[in-house]
Amino acid sequence: MQKKYGRLFTALFVAVMCLFTFTACGGDDQPDTVAVEKIMLNISEYHFTDPDESLRLSAVVLPDNATDKTINWSNSDHNVVNINDEHTVVPLTNGSATITASSADGKVFAICKITVDLPEVEPPVVHTPVTGVMLSASAIELTEIGQTESLHADVTPFSASNPTVSWTSSDSNIVTVDENGTVTAVKEGTAVITVTTQEGAFTANCTVTVKKPVVENNNSGSSGNSGSSSSGNSGSSSSTKLPSIPKVKTDADHYLVSDNLVEFNKINSDVVAWLYVPGTNINFPVAQAADNEYYLDKGLDKKSKYSGSCYIDWRNELIKDSNTILYGHAKGDDIFDQLENVTQTKDWFSNKDNMYVCLNTLDELTVWQVFACYYIDAEANYYLDTNYYYDQATVTKKLGELSATESLKLATDPEALHEFMTDYVRFLSFVTGWRTRLPSNKYVDVNNYLKSRDYGVKLEEGDKIITLSTCADASGPIRYVLQAKLISSKPRP
């Protein structure tokens, strides 16, 4: 924690010292001021019925020669509408809100009452055509008769409506392949495994070579070498056996009470959390490395793994930050392969028990309530910010409004400092404005359905959220995101 906030502490102390060193001076004479008497808005009431509507508000300050014509804008409910810096209001979900334009001293104001009444949208029946298929390997080598190797096929795009494939071997006398892509060595030789998509008949190949096993002499000298080699292998990471994934068990308060996190952490200290998303196959341990690349293609045993592992953003102070981010591939048949395909369905959404995501750490059990599922362009990487802090100039200004005692408290209390530094207006705009950020491309139909969902979750200052992010397209920049806010936590038993 101290390392994370070190720069903030430094900036804070510098600002505090400046406040004590310099004092404002001036004469008693004050210039004449003209107070604001009235503020008028172009619209005082508006009713949204179309999710694609927007409303541009403008204000006039009277008298025209008022000394300070600054207008402060506020929103009574960020969950219902969003207003940007240009004073454009967009609807988010059904309800009512009030936009207030007030004078700098807050004594004069005008309001616009807004009602949002959007129609319910049914999930679209969208067909996403298959464009190709990729294999996890283009060549493999087997050295024992009966040895097996699993191939994984990715139909592209990942969101293709028909991901069905079939498998064939060019010579089943040498290698066979089953319906799941498991290759088995039969005899010495070479054969080609081909995967074919049901839609479009796209193909990808993997050459499989079966070789005779190398038989070592069992004389005394080689026996000693063999024993040494065996001992070395048994202690290497290649022989690491990971603990089991227990069957899901939750209690009446939606806490996950069945994880095997401690045992995984004993094998790999990078494993620091356990994630469970009801209604999906997402129930597994989560790692955190020194960067966001390491577990892209490694399992939790740190061996090469086609679908990688689920991992937490390296910047995160787990569950202490405003936004805890978890990443995972949607390829293969594990990790986040069901995040997109399941959570966007009406069946999943209609089961209210699915709205409670569990994220357990080594210290505590936590429950989060889902408030958003959507597609987003990965280039809009603001959704991957872990905290939403004010800029340095604003922090310095805020410090100037504090007493010396309050300033020193911030310097010694990281949690208080985090709250002091957080721009909650920007944070709330981010967490409630996701409906306004959906990409207008081939995902537009399903996005119209997703943004019409009412999760019944009210987001407020001080909330913490988790973001689950995965690729929605093998070759494009679109990501699929599920977000949830922290609603309860308790110490690990």
PDB file of N, CA and C in Angstrom, residues 368-438:
ATOM      1  N   TRP A 368     -20.341  -9.513  -5.199  1.00  0.00           N
ATOM      2  CA  TRP A 368     -20.517  -8.355  -6.070  1.00  0.00           C
ATOM      3  C   TRP A 368     -21.794  -8.528  -6.875  1.00  0.00           C
ATOM      4  N   GLN A 369     -22.538  -7.459  -7.068  1.00  0.00           N
ATOM      5  CA  GLN A 369     -23.790  -7.525  -7.816  1.00  0.00           C
ATOM      6  C   GLN A 369     -23.604  -6.945  -9.219  1.00  0.00           C
ATOM      7  N   VAL A 370     -23.979  -7.725 -10.217  1.00  0.00           N
ATOM      8  CA  VAL A 370     -23.790  -7.320 -11.612  1.00  0.00           C
ATOM      9  C   VAL A 370     -24.654  -6.104 -11.937  1.00  0.00           C
ATOM     10  N   PHE A 371     -24.056  -5.133 -12.615  1.00  0.00           N
ATOM     11  CA  PHE A 371     -24.825  -3.966 -13.060  1.00  0.00           C
ATOM     12  C   PHE A 371     -24.648  -3.674 -14.545  1.00  0.00           C
ATOM     13  N   ALA A 372     -23.781  -4.425 -15.250  1.00  0.00           N
ATOM     14  CA  ALA A 372     -23.564  -4.138 -16.670  1.00  0.00           C
ATOM     15  C   ALA A 372     -22.927  -5.325 -17.371  1.00  0.00           C
ATOM     16  N   CYS A 373     -23.379  -5.564 -18.606  1.00  0.00           N
ATOM     17  CA  CYS A 373     -22.731  -6.474 -19.553  1.00  0.00           C
ATOM     18  C   CYS A 373     -22.778  -5.768 -20.904  1.00  0.00           C
ATOM     19  N   TYR A 374     -21.625  -5.629 -21.565  1.00  0.00           N
ATOM     20  CA  TYR A 374     -21.638  -4.872 -22.810  1.00  0.00           C
ATOM     21  C   TYR A 374     -20.377  -5.120 -23.625  1.00  0.00           C
ATOM     22  N   TYR A 375     -20.423  -4.700 -24.889  1.00  0.00           N
ATOM     23  CA  TYR A 375     -19.259  -4.712 -25.774  1.00  0.00           C
ATOM     24  C   TYR A 375     -18.625  -3.325 -25.760  1.00  0.00           C
ATOM     25  N   ILE A 376     -17.315  -3.288 -25.951  1.00  0.00           N
ATOM     26  CA  ILE A 376     -16.624  -2.004 -25.988  1.00  0.00           C
ATOM     27  C   ILE A 376     -15.384  -2.130 -26.862  1.00  0.00           C
ATOM     28  N   ASP A 377     -15.021  -1.043 -27.501  1.00  0.00           N
ATOM     29  CA  ASP A 377     -13.798  -1.010 -28.291  1.00  0.00           C
ATOM     30  C   ASP A 377     -12.612  -0.950 -27.343  1.00  0.00           C
ATOM     31  N   ALA A 378     -11.672  -1.873 -27.504  1.00  0.00           N
ATOM     32  CA  ALA A 378     -10.524  -1.948 -26.602  1.00  0.00           C
ATOM     33  C   ALA A 378      -9.678  -0.684 -26.636  1.00  0.00           C
ATOM     34  N   GLU A 379      -9.762   0.075 -27.718  1.00  0.00           N
ATOM     35  CA  GLU A 379      -8.990   1.311 -27.793  1.00  0.00           C
ATOM     36  C   GLU A 379      -9.521   2.357 -26.815  1.00  0.00           C
ATOM     37  N   ALA A 380     -10.762   2.180 -26.374  1.00  0.00           N
ATOM     38  CA  ALA A 380     -11.316   3.067 -25.347  1.00  0.00           C
ATOM     39  C   ALA A 380     -10.884   2.532 -23.994  1.00  0.00           C
ATOM     40  N   ASN A 381      -9.582   2.608 -23.717  1.00  0.00           N
ATOM     41  CA  ASN A 381      -9.033   1.893 -22.574  1.00  0.00           C
ATOM     42  C   ASN A 381      -9.304   2.552 -21.234  1.00  0.00           C
ATOM     43  N   TYR A 382     -10.106   3.632 -21.209  1.00  0.00           N
ATOM     44  CA  TYR A 382     -10.456   4.233 -19.932  1.00  0.00           C
ATOM     45  C   TYR A 382     -11.253   3.263 -19.067  1.00  0.00           C
ATOM     46  N   TYR A 383     -11.851   2.252 -19.681  1.00  0.00           N
ATOM     47  CA  TYR A 383     -12.598   1.282 -18.875  1.00  0.00           C
ATOM     48  C   TYR A 383     -11.657   0.374 -18.093  1.00  0.00           C
ATOM     49  N   LEU A 384     -10.365   0.496 -18.357  1.00  0.00           N
ATOM     50  CA  LEU A 384      -9.363  -0.297 -17.658  1.00  0.00           C
ATOM     51  C   LEU A 384      -8.555   0.535 -16.660  1.00  0.00           C
ATOM     52  N   ASP A 385      -9.068   1.698 -16.286  1.00  0.00           N
ATOM     53  CA  ASP A 385      -8.444   2.467 -15.212  1.00  0.00           C
ATOM     54  C   ASP A 385      -8.756   1.794 -13.878  1.00  0.00           C
ATOM     55  N   THR A 386      -7.760   1.709 -13.008  1.00  0.00           N
ATOM     56  CA  THR A 386      -7.990   1.089 -11.709  1.00  0.00           C
ATOM     57  C   THR A 386      -8.488   2.089 -10.672  1.00  0.00           C
ATOM     58  N   ASN A 387      -8.146   3.363 -10.878  1.00  0.00           N
ATOM     59  CA  ASN A 387      -8.620   4.418  -9.988  1.00  0.00           C
ATOM     60  C   ASN A 387      -8.949   5.660 -10.809  1.00  0.00           C
ATOM     61  N   TYR A 388      -9.782   6.526 -10.247  1.00  0.00           N
ATOM     62  CA  TYR A 388     -10.240   7.720 -10.951  1.00  0.00           C
ATOM     63  C   TYR A 388      -9.903   8.943 -10.084  1.00  0.00           C
ATOM     64  N   TYR A 389      -8.609   9.301 -10.097  1.00  0.00           N
ATOM     65  CA  TYR A 389      -8.118  10.363  -9.230  1.00  0.00           C
ATOM     66  C   TYR A 389      -8.199  11.729  -9.911  1.00  0.00           C
ATOM     67  N   TYR A 390      -8.322  12.775  -9.080  1.00  0.00           N
ATOM     68  CA  TYR A 390      -8.226  14.147  -9.569  1.00  0.00           C
ATOM     69  C   TYR A 390      -6.812  14.399 -10.098  1.00  0.00           C
ATOM     70  N   ASP A 391      -6.667  15.393 -10.981  1.00  0.00           N
ATOM     71  CA  ASP A 391      -5.328  15.785 -11.406  1.00  0.00           C
ATOM     72  C   ASP A 391      -4.643  16.544 -10.267  1.00  0.00           C
ATOM     73  N   GLN A 392      -3.323  16.759 -10.415  1.00  0.00           N
ATOM     74  CA  GLN A 392      -2.537  17.339  -9.325  1.00  0.00           C
ATOM     75  C   GLN A 392      -2.997  18.747  -8.971  1.00  0.00           C
ATOM     76  N   ALA A 393      -3.395  19.524  -9.981  1.00  0.00           N
ATOM     77  CA  ALA A 393      -3.825  20.891  -9.704  1.00  0.00           C
ATOM     78  C   ALA A 393      -5.077  20.899  -8.832  1.00  0.00           C
ATOM     79  N   THR A 394      -5.989  19.996  -9.112  1.00  0.00           N
ATOM     80  CA  THR A 394      -7.220  19.928  -8.325  1.00  0.00           C
ATOM     81  C   THR A 394      -6.934  19.461  -6.908  1.00  0.00           C
ATOM     82  N   VAL A 395      -6.032  18.493  -6.774  1.00  0.00           N
ATOM     83  CA  VAL A 395      -5.665  18.004  -5.438  1.00  0.00           C
ATOM     84  C   VAL A 395      -5.069  19.139  -4.606  1.00  0.00           C
ATOM     85  N   THR A 396      -4.177  19.919  -5.217  1.00  0.00           N
ATOM     86  CA  THR A 396      -3.562  21.037  -4.505  1.00  0.00           C
ATOM     87  C   THR A 396      -4.613  22.041  -4.054  1.00  0.00           C
ATOM     88  N   LYS A 397      -5.584  22.312  -4.920  1.00  0.00           N
ATOM     89  CA  LYS A 397      -6.659  23.238  -4.574  1.00  0.00           C
ATOM     90  C   LYS A 397      -7.489  22.695  -3.411  1.00  0.00           C
ATOM     91  N   LYS A 398      -7.812  21.401  -3.463  1.00  0.00           N
ATOM     92  CA  LYS A 398      -8.590  20.789  -2.385  1.00  0.00           C
ATOM     93  C   LYS A 398      -7.820  20.816  -1.061  1.00  0.00           C
ATOM     94  N   LEU A 399      -6.498  20.615  -1.148  1.00  0.00           N
ATOM     95  CA  LEU A 399      -5.682  20.661   0.063  1.00  0.00           C
ATOM     96  C   LEU A 399      -5.723  22.040   0.718  1.00  0.00           C
ATOM     97  N   GLY A 400      -5.789  23.061  -0.119  1.00  0.00           N
ATOM     98  CA  GLY A 400      -5.821  24.418   0.401  1.00  0.00           C
ATOM     99  C   GLY A 400      -7.064  24.718   1.210  1.00  0.00           C
ATOM    100  N   GLU A 401      -8.079  23.886   1.068  1.00  0.00           N
ATOM    101  CA  GLU A 401      -9.329  24.081   1.801  1.00  0.00           C
ATOM    102  C   GLU A 401      -9.356  23.302   3.107  1.00  0.00           C
ATOM    103  N   LEU A 402      -8.275  22.547   3.398  1.00  0.00           N
ATOM    104  CA  LEU A 402      -8.221  21.720   4.601  1.00  0.00           C
ATOM    105  C   LEU A 402      -7.440  22.407   5.708  1.00  0.00           C
ATOM    106  N   SER A 403      -7.728  22.005   6.916  1.00  0.00           N
ATOM    107  CA  SER A 403      -6.929  22.451   8.052  1.00  0.00           C
ATOM    108  C   SER A 403      -5.646  21.635   8.099  1.00  0.00           C
ATOM    109  N   ALA A 404      -4.673  22.077   8.886  1.00  0.00           N
ATOM    110  CA  ALA A 404      -3.409  21.351   9.011  1.00  0.00           C
ATOM    111  C   ALA A 404      -3.642  19.956   9.568  1.00  0.00           C
ATOM    112  N   THR A 405      -4.554  19.831  10.513  1.00  0.00           N
ATOM    113  CA  THR A 405      -4.854  18.524  11.117  1.00  0.00           C
ATOM    114  C   THR A 405      -5.434  17.566  10.078  1.00  0.00           C
ATOM    115  N   GLU A 406      -6.352  18.081   9.257  1.00  0.00           N
ATOM    116  CA  GLU A 406      -6.957  17.235   8.227  1.00  0.00           C
ATOM    117  C   GLU A 406      -5.929  16.806   7.195  1.00  0.00           C
ATOM    118  N   SER A 407      -5.022  17.703   6.826  1.00  0.00           N
ATOM    119  CA  SER A 407      -3.981  17.376   5.848  1.00  0.00           C
ATOM    120  C   SER A 407      -3.051  16.295   6.366  1.00  0.00           C
ATOM    121  N   LEU A 408      -2.656  16.424   7.646  1.00  0.00           N
ATOM    122  CA  LEU A 408      -1.754  15.429   8.222  1.00  0.00           C
ATOM    123  C   LEU A 408      -2.433  14.069   8.353  1.00  0.00           C
ATOM    124  N   LYS A 409      -3.722  14.068   8.584  1.00  0.00           N
ATOM    125  CA  LYS A 409      -4.448  12.789   8.660  1.00  0.00           C
ATOM    126  C   LYS A 409      -4.380  12.054   7.330  1.00  0.00           C
ATOM    127  N   LEU A 410      -4.525  12.801   6.234  1.00  0.00           N
ATOM    128  CA  LEU A 410      -4.447  12.175   4.910  1.00  0.00           C
ATOM    129  C   LEU A 410      -3.070  11.571   4.666  1.00  0.00           C
ATOM    130  N   ALA A 411      -2.040  12.226   5.186  1.00  0.00           N
ATOM    131  CA  ALA A 411      -0.679  11.762   4.962  1.00  0.00           C
ATOM    132  C   ALA A 411      -0.377  10.467   5.712  1.00  0.00           C
ATOM    133  N   THR A 412      -1.203  10.127   6.686  1.00  0.00           N
ATOM    134  CA  THR A 412      -0.950   8.923   7.487  1.00  0.00           C
ATOM    135  C   THR A 412      -2.036   7.865   7.329  1.00  0.00           C
ATOM    136  N   ASP A 413      -3.061   8.142   6.517  1.00  0.00           N
ATOM    137  CA  ASP A 413      -4.186   7.202   6.354  1.00  0.00           C
ATOM    138  C   ASP A 413      -4.418   6.939   4.869  1.00  0.00           C
ATOM    139  N   PRO A 414      -3.885   5.832   4.322  1.00  0.00           N
ATOM    140  CA  PRO A 414      -4.015   5.554   2.882  1.00  0.00           C
ATOM    141  C   PRO A 414      -5.465   5.476   2.406  1.00  0.00           C
ATOM    142  N   GLU A 415      -6.345   4.898   3.213  1.00  0.00           N
ATOM    143  CA  GLU A 415      -7.739   4.784   2.795  1.00  0.00           C
ATOM    144  C   GLU A 415      -8.393   6.162   2.695  1.00  0.00           C
ATOM    145  N   ALA A 416      -8.118   7.021   3.671  1.00  0.00           N
ATOM    146  CA  ALA A 416      -8.662   8.381   3.632  1.00  0.00           C
ATOM    147  C   ALA A 416      -8.090   9.149   2.451  1.00  0.00           C
ATOM    148  N   LEU A 417      -6.802   8.918   2.157  1.00  0.00           N
ATOM    149  CA  LEU A 417      -6.180   9.587   1.019  1.00  0.00           C
ATOM    150  C   LEU A 417      -6.818   9.145  -0.288  1.00  0.00           C
ATOM    151  N   HIS A 418      -7.056   7.830  -0.416  1.00  0.00           N
ATOM    152  CA  HIS A 418      -7.705   7.305  -1.626  1.00  0.00           C
ATOM    153  C   HIS A 418      -9.062   7.977  -1.840  1.00  0.00           C
ATOM    154  N   GLU A 419      -9.845   8.084  -0.777  1.00  0.00           N
ATOM    155  CA  GLU A 419     -11.161   8.702  -0.890  1.00  0.00           C
ATOM    156  C   GLU A 419     -11.036  10.184  -1.239  1.00  0.00           C
ATOM    157  N   PHE A 420     -10.062  10.857  -0.634  1.00  0.00           N
ATOM    158  CA  PHE A 420      -9.848  12.278  -0.888  1.00  0.00           C
ATOM    159  C   PHE A 420      -9.435  12.515  -2.342  1.00  0.00           C
ATOM    160  N   MET A 421      -8.630  11.614  -2.898  1.00  0.00           N
ATOM    161  CA  MET A 421      -8.103  11.776  -4.248  1.00  0.00           C
ATOM    162  C   MET A 421      -9.098  11.386  -5.336  1.00  0.00           C
ATOM    163  N   THR A 422     -10.111  10.598  -4.993  1.00  0.00           N
ATOM    164  CA  THR A 422     -11.016  10.050  -6.003  1.00  0.00           C
ATOM    165  C   THR A 422     -12.010  11.086  -6.486  1.00  0.00           C
ATOM    166  N   ASP A 423     -12.062  11.229  -7.797  1.00  0.00           N
ATOM    167  CA  ASP A 423     -13.044  12.099  -8.435  1.00  0.00           C
ATOM    168  C   ASP A 423     -14.310  11.274  -8.646  1.00  0.00           C
ATOM    169  N   TYR A 424     -15.224  11.334  -7.685  1.00  0.00           N
ATOM    170  CA  TYR A 424     -16.399  10.466  -7.729  1.00  0.00           C
ATOM    171  C   TYR A 424     -17.369  10.843  -8.847  1.00  0.00           C
ATOM    172  N   VAL A 425     -17.337  12.101  -9.263  1.00  0.00           N
ATOM    173  CA  VAL A 425     -18.185  12.492 -10.396  1.00  0.00           C
ATOM    174  C   VAL A 425     -17.724  11.754 -11.652  1.00  0.00           C
ATOM    175  N   ARG A 426     -16.417  11.726 -11.875  1.00  0.00           N
ATOM    176  CA  ARG A 426     -15.881  11.011 -13.031  1.00  0.00           C
ATOM    177  C   ARG A 426     -16.074   9.500 -12.892  1.00  0.00           C
ATOM    178  N   PHE A 427     -15.887   8.982 -11.683  1.00  0.00           N
ATOM    179  CA  PHE A 427     -16.073   7.553 -11.451  1.00  0.00           C
ATOM    180  C   PHE A 427     -17.517   7.148 -11.704  1.00  0.00           C
ATOM    181  N   LEU A 428     -18.462   7.924 -11.176  1.00  0.00           N
ATOM    182  CA  LEU A 428     -19.876   7.598 -11.387  1.00  0.00           C
ATOM    183  C   LEU A 428     -20.265   7.738 -12.852  1.00  0.00           C
ATOM    184  N   SER A 429     -19.686   8.718 -13.522  1.00  0.00           N
ATOM    185  CA  SER A 429     -19.949   8.866 -14.951  1.00  0.00           C
ATOM    186  C   SER A 429     -19.467   7.638 -15.706  1.00  0.00           C
ATOM    187  N   PHE A 430     -18.324   7.091 -15.283  1.00  0.00           N
ATOM    188  CA  PHE A 430     -17.790   5.889 -15.917  1.00  0.00           C
ATOM    189  C   PHE A 430     -18.682   4.680 -15.660  1.00  0.00           C
ATOM    190  N   VAL A 431     -19.026   4.425 -14.408  1.00  0.00           N
ATOM    191  CA  VAL A 431     -19.736   3.187 -14.090  1.00  0.00           C
ATOM    192  C   VAL A 431     -21.196   3.222 -14.516  1.00  0.00           C
ATOM    193  N   THR A 432     -21.775   4.400 -14.610  1.00  0.00           N
ATOM    194  CA  THR A 432     -23.183   4.472 -15.010  1.00  0.00           C
ATOM    195  C   THR A 432     -23.363   4.790 -16.492  1.00  0.00           C
ATOM    196  N   GLY A 433     -22.280   5.243 -17.148  1.00  0.00           N
ATOM    197  CA  GLY A 433     -22.407   5.676 -18.540  1.00  0.00           C
ATOM    198  C   GLY A 433     -22.065   4.628 -19.566  1.00  0.00           C
ATOM    199  N   TRP A 434     -21.990   3.360 -19.158  1.00  0.00           N
ATOM    200  CA  TRP A 434     -21.577   2.318 -20.107  1.00  0.00           C
ATOM    201  C   TRP A 434     -22.540   2.181 -21.275  1.00  0.00           C
ATOM    202  N   ARG A 435     -23.803   2.510 -21.082  1.00  0.00           N
ATOM    203  CA  ARG A 435     -24.774   2.389 -22.176  1.00  0.00           C
ATOM    204  C   ARG A 435     -24.478   3.351 -23.325  1.00  0.00           C
ATOM    205  N   THR A 436     -23.741   4.418 -23.025  1.00  0.00           N
ATOM    206  CA  THR A 436     -23.441   5.415 -24.048  1.00  0.00           C
ATOM    207  C   THR A 436     -22.165   5.088 -24.811  1.00  0.00           C
ATOM    208  N   ARG A 437     -21.450   4.017 -24.419  1.00  0.00           N
ATOM    209  CA  ARG A 437     -20.141   3.750 -25.005  1.00  0.00           C
ATOM    210  C   ARG A 437     -20.131   2.527 -25.922  1.00  0.00           C
ATOM    211  N   LEU A 438     -21.281   1.933 -26.180  1.00  0.00           N
ATOM    212  CA  LEU A 438     -21.311   0.694 -26.947  1.00  0.00           C
ATOM    213  C   LEU A 438     -20.942   0.950 -28.404  1.00  0.00           C
TER     214      LEU A 438
END
